[in-house]
PDB file of C-alpha atoms in Angstrom:
ATOM      1  CA  UNK A   1     -36.930 -13.263  -8.714  1.00 47.00           C
ATOM      2  CA  UNK A   2     -35.650 -11.057 -11.508  1.00 61.00           C
ATOM      3  CA  UNK A   3     -33.044 -12.567 -13.781  1.00 77.00           C
ATOM      4  CA  UNK A   4     -31.342  -9.193 -14.227  1.00 87.00           C
ATOM      5  CA  UNK A   5     -27.606  -9.410 -13.689  1.00 93.00           C
ATOM      6  CA  UNK A   6     -26.409  -7.635 -10.533  1.00 96.00           C
ATOM      7  CA  UNK A   7     -22.964  -6.083 -10.901  1.00 96.00           C
ATOM      8  CA  UNK A   8     -20.816  -6.053  -7.789  1.00 97.00           C
ATOM      9  CA  UNK A   9     -17.736  -3.959  -8.555  1.00 98.00           C
ATOM     10  CA  UNK A  10     -14.754  -4.383  -6.221  1.00 97.00           C
ATOM     11  CA  UNK A  11     -12.009  -1.768  -6.533  1.00 98.00           C
ATOM     12  CA  UNK A  12      -8.676  -2.720  -4.973  1.00 96.00           C
ATOM     13  CA  UNK A  13      -7.804  -6.427  -4.878  1.00 94.00           C
ATOM     14  CA  UNK A  14      -5.666  -6.761  -1.797  1.00 92.00           C
ATOM     15  CA  UNK A  15      -6.639  -8.726   1.321  1.00 91.00           C
ATOM     16  CA  UNK A  16     -10.014  -7.046   1.944  1.00 94.00           C
ATOM     17  CA  UNK A  17     -10.995  -6.709  -1.706  1.00 95.00           C
ATOM     18  CA  UNK A  18      -9.933 -10.256  -2.515  1.00 92.00           C
ATOM     19  CA  UNK A  19     -11.961 -11.618   0.394  1.00 93.00           C
ATOM     20  CA  UNK A  20     -15.107  -9.755  -0.657  1.00 94.00           C
ATOM     21  CA  UNK A  21     -14.722 -10.628  -4.349  1.00 92.00           C
ATOM     22  CA  UNK A  22     -14.270 -14.337  -3.579  1.00 90.00           C
ATOM     23  CA  UNK A  23     -17.228 -14.391  -1.192  1.00 92.00           C
ATOM     24  CA  UNK A  24     -19.611 -12.731  -3.663  1.00 92.00           C
ATOM     25  CA  UNK A  25     -18.427 -14.959  -6.514  1.00 90.00           C
ATOM     26  CA  UNK A  26     -19.083 -17.997  -4.325  1.00 88.00           C
ATOM     27  CA  UNK A  27     -22.624 -16.753  -3.645  1.00 90.00           C
ATOM     28  CA  UNK A  28     -23.249 -16.651  -7.388  1.00 85.00           C
ATOM     29  CA  UNK A  29     -22.923 -20.458  -7.333  1.00 84.00           C
ATOM     30  CA  UNK A  30     -24.923 -20.952  -4.145  1.00 88.00           C
ATOM     31  CA  UNK A  31     -28.404 -19.706  -4.900  1.00 87.00           C
ATOM     32  CA  UNK A  32     -27.655 -16.214  -6.216  1.00 89.00           C
ATOM     33  CA  UNK A  33     -26.863 -16.827  -9.897  1.00 90.00           C
ATOM     34  CA  UNK A  34     -27.511 -13.209 -10.906  1.00 92.00           C
ATOM     35  CA  UNK A  35     -24.474 -11.915  -9.038  1.00 93.00           C
ATOM     36  CA  UNK A  36     -21.555 -10.878 -11.217  1.00 93.00           C
ATOM     37  CA  UNK A  37     -18.214  -9.717  -9.826  1.00 94.00           C
ATOM     38  CA  UNK A  38     -16.037  -7.189 -11.611  1.00 95.00           C
ATOM     39  CA  UNK A  39     -12.699  -6.957  -9.796  1.00 95.00           C
ATOM     40  CA  UNK A  40     -10.568  -3.909 -10.603  1.00 97.00           C
ATOM     41  CA  UNK A  41      -7.003  -3.130  -9.564  1.00 96.00           C
ATOM     42  CA  UNK A  42      -4.418  -0.712 -10.913  1.00 96.00           C
ATOM     43  CA  UNK A  43      -1.769  -3.457 -10.784  1.00 95.00           C
ATOM     44  CA  UNK A  44      -1.684  -6.945 -12.248  1.00 95.00           C
ATOM     45  CA  UNK A  45      -0.274  -8.346  -8.993  1.00 94.00           C
ATOM     46  CA  UNK A  46      -0.931  -8.589  -5.279  1.00 92.00           C
ATOM     47  CA  UNK A  47       1.979  -7.161  -3.277  1.00 91.00           C
ATOM     48  CA  UNK A  48       2.696  -8.927   0.007  1.00 90.00           C
ATOM     49  CA  UNK A  49       3.891  -5.758   1.742  1.00 87.00           C
ATOM     50  CA  UNK A  50       4.714  -7.428   5.053  1.00 89.00           C
ATOM     51  CA  UNK A  51       7.920  -8.739   3.455  1.00 91.00           C
ATOM     52  CA  UNK A  52       9.093  -5.359   2.156  1.00 90.00           C
ATOM     53  CA  UNK A  53      11.939  -4.849   4.676  1.00 93.00           C
ATOM     54  CA  UNK A  54      13.617  -8.140   3.691  1.00 94.00           C
ATOM     55  CA  UNK A  55      13.169  -7.334   0.004  1.00 92.00           C
ATOM     56  CA  UNK A  56      15.303  -4.214   0.472  1.00 94.00           C
ATOM     57  CA  UNK A  57      18.364  -6.434   0.939  1.00 95.00           C
ATOM     58  CA  UNK A  58      17.435  -9.667  -0.867  1.00 93.00           C
ATOM     59  CA  UNK A  59      16.612  -9.581  -4.592  1.00 90.00           C
ATOM     60  CA  UNK A  60      15.496 -13.180  -4.791  1.00 91.00           C
ATOM     61  CA  UNK A  61      13.194 -12.792  -1.801  1.00 92.00           C
ATOM     62  CA  UNK A  62      11.635  -9.685  -3.326  1.00 87.00           C
ATOM     63  CA  UNK A  63      10.364 -11.720  -6.283  1.00 87.00           C
ATOM     64  CA  UNK A  64       8.210 -13.792  -3.933  1.00 91.00           C
ATOM     65  CA  UNK A  65       6.229 -10.734  -2.827  1.00 92.00           C
ATOM     66  CA  UNK A  66       4.603 -10.094  -6.218  1.00 92.00           C
ATOM     67  CA  UNK A  67       1.796 -12.570  -6.889  1.00 91.00           C
ATOM     68  CA  UNK A  68      -0.131 -12.245 -10.177  1.00 92.00           C
ATOM     69  CA  UNK A  69      -3.766 -11.521  -9.335  1.00 91.00           C
ATOM     70  CA  UNK A  70      -5.043 -13.834 -12.041  1.00 86.00           C
ATOM     71  CA  UNK A  71      -3.296 -16.731 -10.310  1.00 85.00           C
ATOM     72  CA  UNK A  72      -4.895 -15.839  -6.982  1.00 85.00           C
ATOM     73  CA  UNK A  73      -8.325 -15.341  -8.501  1.00 83.00           C
ATOM     74  CA  UNK A  74      -8.150 -18.525 -10.562  1.00 77.00           C
ATOM     75  CA  UNK A  75      -7.621 -20.603  -7.425  1.00 68.00           C
ATOM     76  CA  UNK A  76     -10.879 -19.312  -5.965  1.00 66.00           C
ATOM     77  CA  UNK A  77     -14.510 -19.058  -6.962  1.00 65.00           C
ATOM     78  CA  UNK A  78     -13.564 -15.913  -8.896  1.00 71.00           C
ATOM     79  CA  UNK A  79     -11.896 -17.216 -12.044  1.00 66.00           C
ATOM     80  CA  UNK A  80     -11.005 -14.434 -14.533  1.00 60.00           C
ATOM     81  CA  UNK A  81     -11.452 -16.967 -17.341  1.00 65.00           C
ATOM     82  CA  UNK A  82     -15.067 -17.553 -16.304  1.00 69.00           C
ATOM     83  CA  UNK A  83     -17.066 -15.228 -18.605  1.00 72.00           C
ATOM     84  CA  UNK A  84     -19.493 -14.554 -15.770  1.00 83.00           C
ATOM     85  CA  UNK A  85     -16.923 -12.626 -13.771  1.00 89.00           C
ATOM     86  CA  UNK A  86     -14.204 -10.231 -14.840  1.00 90.00           C
ATOM     87  CA  UNK A  87     -10.836  -8.869 -13.707  1.00 92.00           C
ATOM     88  CA  UNK A  88      -9.772  -5.496 -15.087  1.00 94.00           C
ATOM     89  CA  UNK A  89      -6.306  -4.080 -14.566  1.00 95.00           C
ATOM     90  CA  UNK A  90      -6.627  -0.303 -14.664  1.00 96.00           C
ATOM     91  CA  UNK A  91      -6.593   2.646 -12.256  1.00 97.00           C
ATOM     92  CA  UNK A  92      -9.977   4.003 -11.198  1.00 98.00           C
ATOM     93  CA  UNK A  93      -9.890   7.777 -11.653  1.00 98.00           C
ATOM     94  CA  UNK A  94     -13.442   8.699 -10.694  1.00 98.00           C
ATOM     95  CA  UNK A  95     -16.664   7.421  -9.135  1.00 98.00           C
ATOM     96  CA  UNK A  96     -20.175   8.578 -10.084  1.00 97.00           C
ATOM     97  CA  UNK A  97     -23.512   7.724  -8.488  1.00 96.00           C
ATOM     98  CA  UNK A  98     -23.756   4.481 -10.447  1.00 97.00           C
ATOM     99  CA  UNK A  99     -20.417   3.788 -12.125  1.00 98.00           C
ATOM    100  CA  UNK A 100     -16.649   3.903 -11.856  1.00 98.00           C
ATOM    101  CA  UNK A 101     -14.476   5.525 -14.507  1.00 98.00           C
ATOM    102  CA  UNK A 102     -11.153   3.971 -15.484  1.00 98.00           C
ATOM    103  CA  UNK A 103      -8.015   5.746 -16.659  1.00 97.00           C
ATOM    104  CA  UNK A 104      -8.681   4.736 -20.263  1.00 95.00           C
ATOM    105  CA  UNK A 105     -12.142   6.353 -20.152  1.00 96.00           C
ATOM    106  CA  UNK A 106     -14.039   3.088 -19.807  1.00 97.00           C
ATOM    107  CA  UNK A 107     -17.110   3.292 -17.548  1.00 98.00           C
ATOM    108  CA  UNK A 108     -18.154   0.310 -15.411  1.00 98.00           C
ATOM    109  CA  UNK A 109     -21.695   0.388 -14.030  1.00 98.00           C
ATOM    110  CA  UNK A 110     -22.392  -1.033 -10.589  1.00 98.00           C
ATOM    111  CA  UNK A 111     -25.333  -2.091  -8.459  1.00 98.00           C
ATOM    112  CA  UNK A 112     -23.039  -2.456  -5.469  1.00 98.00           C
ATOM    113  CA  UNK A 113     -19.584  -0.969  -5.114  1.00 98.00           C
ATOM    114  CA  UNK A 114     -16.814  -2.060  -2.761  1.00 98.00           C
ATOM    115  CA  UNK A 115     -13.895   0.355  -2.262  1.00 98.00           C
ATOM    116  CA  UNK A 116     -10.889  -1.423  -0.798  1.00 97.00           C
ATOM    117  CA  UNK A 117      -8.098   0.743  -2.169  1.00 96.00           C
ATOM    118  CA  UNK A 118      -6.555   1.237   1.280  1.00 93.00           C
ATOM    119  CA  UNK A 119      -3.328   3.178   1.570  1.00 92.00           C
ATOM    120  CA  UNK A 120       0.230   3.027   0.312  1.00 88.00           C
ATOM    121  CA  UNK A 121       3.489   3.259   2.178  1.00 86.00           C
ATOM    122  CA  UNK A 122       6.503   5.201   1.010  1.00 87.00           C
ATOM    123  CA  UNK A 123       9.240   3.586  -1.060  1.00 86.00           C
ATOM    124  CA  UNK A 124      10.705   1.011  -0.386  1.00 86.00           C
ATOM    125  CA  UNK A 125       7.701  -0.402   1.501  1.00 82.00           C
ATOM    126  CA  UNK A 126       5.776   0.402  -1.686  1.00 81.00           C
ATOM    127  CA  UNK A 127       6.939  -0.376  -5.209  1.00 81.00           C
ATOM    128  CA  UNK A 128       5.942   1.388  -8.382  1.00 81.00           C
ATOM    129  CA  UNK A 129       4.735  -0.201 -11.601  1.00 90.00           C
ATOM    130  CA  UNK A 130       1.502  -1.765 -12.861  1.00 93.00           C
ATOM    131  CA  UNK A 131       3.111  -5.030 -13.995  1.00 95.00           C
ATOM    132  CA  UNK A 132       5.175  -7.631 -12.171  1.00 93.00           C
ATOM    133  CA  UNK A 133       8.129  -6.828 -14.432  1.00 93.00           C
ATOM    134  CA  UNK A 134       7.876  -3.112 -13.629  1.00 94.00           C
ATOM    135  CA  UNK A 135       7.725  -3.712  -9.881  1.00 92.00           C
ATOM    136  CA  UNK A 136      10.617  -6.191  -9.973  1.00 92.00           C
ATOM    137  CA  UNK A 137      12.693  -3.684 -11.905  1.00 92.00           C
ATOM    138  CA  UNK A 138      11.965  -1.038  -9.270  1.00 91.00           C
ATOM    139  CA  UNK A 139      12.815  -3.468  -6.468  1.00 91.00           C
ATOM    140  CA  UNK A 140      16.109  -4.317  -8.138  1.00 92.00           C
ATOM    141  CA  UNK A 141      17.086  -0.650  -8.457  1.00 92.00           C
ATOM    142  CA  UNK A 142      16.414  -0.069  -4.756  1.00 93.00           C
ATOM    143  CA  UNK A 143      18.373  -3.172  -3.777  1.00 93.00           C
ATOM    144  CA  UNK A 144      21.325  -2.042  -5.910  1.00 95.00           C
ATOM    145  CA  UNK A 145      21.245   1.418  -4.329  1.00 95.00           C
ATOM    146  CA  UNK A 146      21.293  -0.004  -0.802  1.00 96.00           C
ATOM    147  CA  UNK A 147      24.256  -2.236  -1.641  1.00 95.00           C
ATOM    148  CA  UNK A 148      26.300   0.527  -3.283  1.00 96.00           C
ATOM    149  CA  UNK A 149      26.169   3.243  -0.620  1.00 97.00           C
ATOM    150  CA  UNK A 150      28.022   3.558   2.666  1.00 97.00           C
ATOM    151  CA  UNK A 151      25.841   5.966   4.655  1.00 98.00           C
ATOM    152  CA  UNK A 152      22.088   5.410   4.975  1.00 98.00           C
ATOM    153  CA  UNK A 153      19.589   7.596   6.844  1.00 98.00           C
ATOM    154  CA  UNK A 154      16.209   6.120   7.805  1.00 98.00           C
ATOM    155  CA  UNK A 155      13.589   8.602   8.999  1.00 98.00           C
ATOM    156  CA  UNK A 156      10.757   7.104  11.024  1.00 96.00           C
ATOM    157  CA  UNK A 157      11.097   4.525  13.780  1.00 96.00           C
ATOM    158  CA  UNK A 158       7.808   2.681  13.425  1.00 95.00           C
ATOM    159  CA  UNK A 159       7.668  -1.042  12.616  1.00 94.00           C
ATOM    160  CA  UNK A 160       8.732  -0.567   8.981  1.00 94.00           C
ATOM    161  CA  UNK A 161      11.636   1.728   9.786  1.00 96.00           C
ATOM    162  CA  UNK A 162      12.879  -0.527  12.569  1.00 97.00           C
ATOM    163  CA  UNK A 163      12.717  -3.617  10.362  1.00 96.00           C
ATOM    164  CA  UNK A 164      14.445  -1.969   7.402  1.00 96.00           C
ATOM    165  CA  UNK A 165      17.237  -0.657   9.632  1.00 98.00           C
ATOM    166  CA  UNK A 166      17.742  -4.109  11.114  1.00 97.00           C
ATOM    167  CA  UNK A 167      17.692  -5.873   7.756  1.00 97.00           C
ATOM    168  CA  UNK A 168      20.265  -3.520   6.219  1.00 97.00           C
ATOM    169  CA  UNK A 169      22.595  -3.609   9.226  1.00 97.00           C
ATOM    170  CA  UNK A 170      22.429  -7.412   9.423  1.00 97.00           C
ATOM    171  CA  UNK A 171      22.880  -8.045   5.698  1.00 96.00           C
ATOM    172  CA  UNK A 172      25.580  -5.444   5.036  1.00 96.00           C
ATOM    173  CA  UNK A 173      28.042  -5.222   7.885  1.00 92.00           C
ATOM    174  CA  UNK A 174      30.047  -2.018   7.952  1.00 91.00           C
ATOM    175  CA  UNK A 175      27.433   0.337   6.561  1.00 96.00           C
ATOM    176  CA  UNK A 176      26.648   3.443   8.577  1.00 98.00           C
ATOM    177  CA  UNK A 177      22.924   3.184   9.250  1.00 98.00           C
ATOM    178  CA  UNK A 178      21.205   5.947  11.228  1.00 98.00           C
ATOM    179  CA  UNK A 179      17.578   5.660  12.347  1.00 98.00           C
ATOM    180  CA  UNK A 180      15.957   8.936  13.441  1.00 98.00           C
ATOM    181  CA  UNK A 181      12.587   8.958  15.191  1.00 97.00           C
ATOM    182  CA  UNK A 182      10.537  11.925  16.389  1.00 96.00           C
ATOM    183  CA  UNK A 183       9.064  10.234  19.493  1.00 95.00           C
ATOM    184  CA  UNK A 184      10.681   9.379  22.802  1.00 95.00           C
ATOM    185  CA  UNK A 185      10.910   5.700  21.930  1.00 95.00           C
ATOM    186  CA  UNK A 186      10.764   3.456  18.882  1.00 96.00           C
ATOM    187  CA  UNK A 187       7.577   1.811  17.568  1.00 95.00           C
ATOM    188  CA  UNK A 188       4.037   3.062  18.225  1.00 92.00           C
ATOM    189  CA  UNK A 189       3.501   4.433  21.720  1.00 89.00           C
ATOM    190  CA  UNK A 190       0.754   1.881  22.398  1.00 91.00           C
ATOM    191  CA  UNK A 191       3.436  -0.821  22.261  1.00 92.00           C
ATOM    192  CA  UNK A 192       4.910  -1.817  25.603  1.00 93.00           C
ATOM    193  CA  UNK A 193       8.098   0.102  26.500  1.00 93.00           C
ATOM    194  CA  UNK A 194      10.010  -3.137  26.848  1.00 95.00           C
ATOM    195  CA  UNK A 195       9.476  -3.914  23.181  1.00 95.00           C
ATOM    196  CA  UNK A 196      10.718  -0.468  22.173  1.00 95.00           C
ATOM    197  CA  UNK A 197      13.753  -0.710  24.443  1.00 95.00           C
ATOM    198  CA  UNK A 198      14.511  -4.172  23.105  1.00 96.00           C
ATOM    199  CA  UNK A 199      14.408  -2.874  19.537  1.00 96.00           C
ATOM    200  CA  UNK A 200      16.902  -0.127  20.381  1.00 97.00           C
ATOM    201  CA  UNK A 201      19.206  -2.639  22.056  1.00 97.00           C
ATOM    202  CA  UNK A 202      19.151  -5.068  19.126  1.00 97.00           C
ATOM    203  CA  UNK A 203      19.621  -2.345  16.532  1.00 98.00           C
ATOM    204  CA  UNK A 204      22.561  -0.817  18.396  1.00 97.00           C
ATOM    205  CA  UNK A 205      24.172  -4.238  18.691  1.00 97.00           C
ATOM    206  CA  UNK A 206      23.931  -4.454  14.895  1.00 97.00           C
ATOM    207  CA  UNK A 207      25.696  -1.100  14.655  1.00 97.00           C
ATOM    208  CA  UNK A 208      22.666   1.094  13.928  1.00 98.00           C
ATOM    209  CA  UNK A 209      22.782   4.605  15.372  1.00 98.00           C
ATOM    210  CA  UNK A 210      19.362   5.295  16.908  1.00 98.00           C
ATOM    211  CA  UNK A 211      18.368   8.923  17.512  1.00 98.00           C
ATOM    212  CA  UNK A 212      15.126   9.641  19.422  1.00 98.00           C
ATOM    213  CA  UNK A 213      13.159  12.846  20.038  1.00 97.00           C
ATOM    214  CA  UNK A 214      14.441  14.289  16.784  1.00 98.00           C
ATOM    215  CA  UNK A 215      12.290  15.500  13.908  1.00 97.00           C
ATOM    216  CA  UNK A 216      13.952  15.710  10.509  1.00 97.00           C
ATOM    217  CA  UNK A 217      13.085  18.655   8.267  1.00 96.00           C
ATOM    218  CA  UNK A 218      11.979  16.945   5.038  1.00 94.00           C
ATOM    219  CA  UNK A 219      12.199  19.144   1.910  1.00 94.00           C
ATOM    220  CA  UNK A 220       9.032  19.121  -0.186  1.00 90.00           C
ATOM    221  CA  UNK A 221      10.883  19.545  -3.463  1.00 91.00           C
ATOM    222  CA  UNK A 222      12.744  16.226  -3.301  1.00 90.00           C
ATOM    223  CA  UNK A 223      11.280  12.870  -4.313  1.00 87.00           C
ATOM    224  CA  UNK A 224      12.606  10.428  -1.741  1.00 90.00           C
ATOM    225  CA  UNK A 225      12.466   7.334  -3.944  1.00 89.00           C
ATOM    226  CA  UNK A 226      15.563   5.496  -2.659  1.00 90.00           C
ATOM    227  CA  UNK A 227      17.762   6.929  -5.387  1.00 91.00           C
ATOM    228  CA  UNK A 228      21.380   7.550  -4.432  1.00 95.00           C
ATOM    229  CA  UNK A 229      21.585  11.216  -3.467  1.00 94.00           C
ATOM    230  CA  UNK A 230      24.269  12.669  -1.175  1.00 96.00           C
ATOM    231  CA  UNK A 231      22.277  14.949   1.086  1.00 97.00           C
ATOM    232  CA  UNK A 232      22.481  16.663   4.461  1.00 97.00           C
ATOM    233  CA  UNK A 233      19.229  17.105   6.380  1.00 97.00           C
ATOM    234  CA  UNK A 234      18.628  19.102   9.542  1.00 97.00           C
ATOM    235  CA  UNK A 235      17.014  17.852  12.731  1.00 97.00           C
ATOM    236  CA  UNK A 236      14.872  19.788  15.220  1.00 97.00           C
ATOM    237  CA  UNK A 237      17.839  19.811  17.636  1.00 97.00           C
ATOM    238  CA  UNK A 238      19.987  21.599  15.082  1.00 97.00           C
ATOM    239  CA  UNK A 239      22.001  18.456  14.344  1.00 97.00           C
ATOM    240  CA  UNK A 240      22.947  17.696  10.737  1.00 98.00           C
ATOM    241  CA  UNK A 241      22.532  14.246   9.184  1.00 98.00           C
ATOM    242  CA  UNK A 242      24.566  13.499   6.076  1.00 98.00           C
ATOM    243  CA  UNK A 243      23.882  10.396   4.006  1.00 98.00           C
ATOM    244  CA  UNK A 244      24.158   8.926   0.517  1.00 97.00           C
ATOM    245  CA  UNK A 245      20.706   7.330   0.610  1.00 97.00           C
ATOM    246  CA  UNK A 246      17.595   8.431   2.494  1.00 97.00           C
ATOM    247  CA  UNK A 247      14.670   6.141   3.324  1.00 96.00           C
ATOM    248  CA  UNK A 248      11.454   7.661   4.639  1.00 96.00           C
ATOM    249  CA  UNK A 249       9.145   5.419   6.665  1.00 94.00           C
ATOM    250  CA  UNK A 250       6.924   8.148   8.037  1.00 91.00           C
ATOM    251  CA  UNK A 251       3.375   6.996   7.516  1.00 83.00           C
ATOM    252  CA  UNK A 252       0.927   6.211   4.749  1.00 89.00           C
ATOM    253  CA  UNK A 253      -1.032   7.958   2.000  1.00 92.00           C
ATOM    254  CA  UNK A 254      -4.676   6.978   1.566  1.00 95.00           C
ATOM    255  CA  UNK A 255      -5.772   6.061  -1.963  1.00 95.00           C
ATOM    256  CA  UNK A 256      -9.009   8.029  -2.265  1.00 97.00           C
ATOM    257  CA  UNK A 257      -8.521  10.881  -4.752  1.00 97.00           C
ATOM    258  CA  UNK A 258     -10.954   9.169  -7.129  1.00 98.00           C
ATOM    259  CA  UNK A 259     -13.815  10.315  -4.833  1.00 98.00           C
ATOM    260  CA  UNK A 260     -13.358  14.021  -5.599  1.00 97.00           C
ATOM    261  CA  UNK A 261     -15.883  14.095  -8.450  1.00 96.00           C
ATOM    262  CA  UNK A 262     -18.475  12.256  -6.392  1.00 97.00           C
ATOM    263  CA  UNK A 263     -17.970  14.663  -3.484  1.00 98.00           C
ATOM    264  CA  UNK A 264     -18.533  17.571  -5.846  1.00 97.00           C
ATOM    265  CA  UNK A 265     -21.633  15.984  -7.383  1.00 96.00           C
ATOM    266  CA  UNK A 266     -23.193  15.225  -3.988  1.00 97.00           C
ATOM    267  CA  UNK A 267     -21.851  18.380  -2.316  1.00 97.00           C
ATOM    268  CA  UNK A 268     -20.656  16.342   0.662  1.00 97.00           C
ATOM    269  CA  UNK A 269     -17.314  15.403   2.184  1.00 97.00           C
ATOM    270  CA  UNK A 270     -16.708  11.677   1.926  1.00 98.00           C
ATOM    271  CA  UNK A 271     -13.174  11.738   3.338  1.00 98.00           C
ATOM    272  CA  UNK A 272     -11.441  12.780   6.508  1.00 97.00           C
ATOM    273  CA  UNK A 273      -8.721  15.433   6.400  1.00 96.00           C
ATOM    274  CA  UNK A 274      -6.036  12.711   6.145  1.00 95.00           C
ATOM    275  CA  UNK A 275      -7.687  11.243   3.033  1.00 97.00           C
ATOM    276  CA  UNK A 276      -9.246   8.195   4.683  1.00 97.00           C
ATOM    277  CA  UNK A 277     -12.809   7.418   3.613  1.00 98.00           C
ATOM    278  CA  UNK A 278     -15.669   8.089   6.034  1.00 98.00           C
ATOM    279  CA  UNK A 279     -17.403   4.822   6.910  1.00 98.00           C
ATOM    280  CA  UNK A 280     -20.459   3.862   8.950  1.00 98.00           C
ATOM    281  CA  UNK A 281     -20.305   1.038  11.531  1.00 97.00           C
ATOM    282  CA  UNK A 282     -22.058  -1.101   8.905  1.00 97.00           C
ATOM    283  CA  UNK A 283     -18.996  -0.597   6.614  1.00 97.00           C
ATOM    284  CA  UNK A 284     -21.148   1.460   4.258  1.00 98.00           C
ATOM    285  CA  UNK A 285     -19.898   4.754   2.865  1.00 98.00           C
ATOM    286  CA  UNK A 286     -20.974   7.512   5.252  1.00 97.00           C
ATOM    287  CA  UNK A 287     -23.485   8.959   2.796  1.00 97.00           C
ATOM    288  CA  UNK A 288     -27.170   8.072   2.995  1.00 96.00           C
ATOM    289  CA  UNK A 289     -27.729   8.478  -0.737  1.00 96.00           C
ATOM    290  CA  UNK A 290     -24.943   5.949  -1.501  1.00 97.00           C
ATOM    291  CA  UNK A 291     -25.963   3.074   0.762  1.00 97.00           C
ATOM    292  CA  UNK A 292     -24.895   0.566  -1.913  1.00 98.00           C
ATOM    293  CA  UNK A 293     -21.227   1.533  -1.507  1.00 98.00           C
ATOM    294  CA  UNK A 294     -19.127  -0.361   1.040  1.00 98.00           C
ATOM    295  CA  UNK A 295     -15.641   0.304   2.408  1.00 98.00           C
ATOM    296  CA  UNK A 296     -14.272  -2.793   4.210  1.00 94.00           C
TER     297      UNK A 296
END
């Protein structure tokens, strides 16, 4: 067996990326000593997004959602202080046929590449900032905004929108919270109707105004970042919705722009129209010439 080091580069250290990185690092101690893991993430922390709705109303709780990646990695087979493996905090801006390019221009060669960059939600289910301090500062600003205003409009009645509406109405009695959803009932349509009806009932008992079958016209020239902004938006019915703070919970944005250069070099489309990466049933990138790239 060759003693050449085999670089396994994992981009995106959330649940999937962390699992893969730990597993490969463990293999390096179990008969595959040539394996070397290079874990890369744009942030220095893992964000436990499932708790985002509570963090909107509870500053102390929000601090528990940001876990330094080095702490998580150190508790596993992938220890950043082990010179064999490496954790790099930096955004990946491009991928070539055999390397990834970081925002500072550094190039990291790979034998195998794992892309687990996933997708991001809109603020406040997603916080901005590469460091824990940055993210906490952003969380605090959002929490302050929610506390200060009287009228809040939430657009999007999926699980995140429903939870945020409930958390705000429960924590801050007397606020005017309106939840507008474009479908005929709350939550995804593959959920049982009883669950959707129960959500409406509980929200209304908390004082939330729930509006269904209404699509809000969202201006493209406004950054909806949970800043206080008195604004009136129009619905598809012609109704007007005035609020001091607007929260959009209308879907996700896939993190895949870094594949543009590779698509151009290979003259192939590696992404669907919504930005999600094309993947084979084997979890390999849907590109025969890049069979060493995986997308878990």
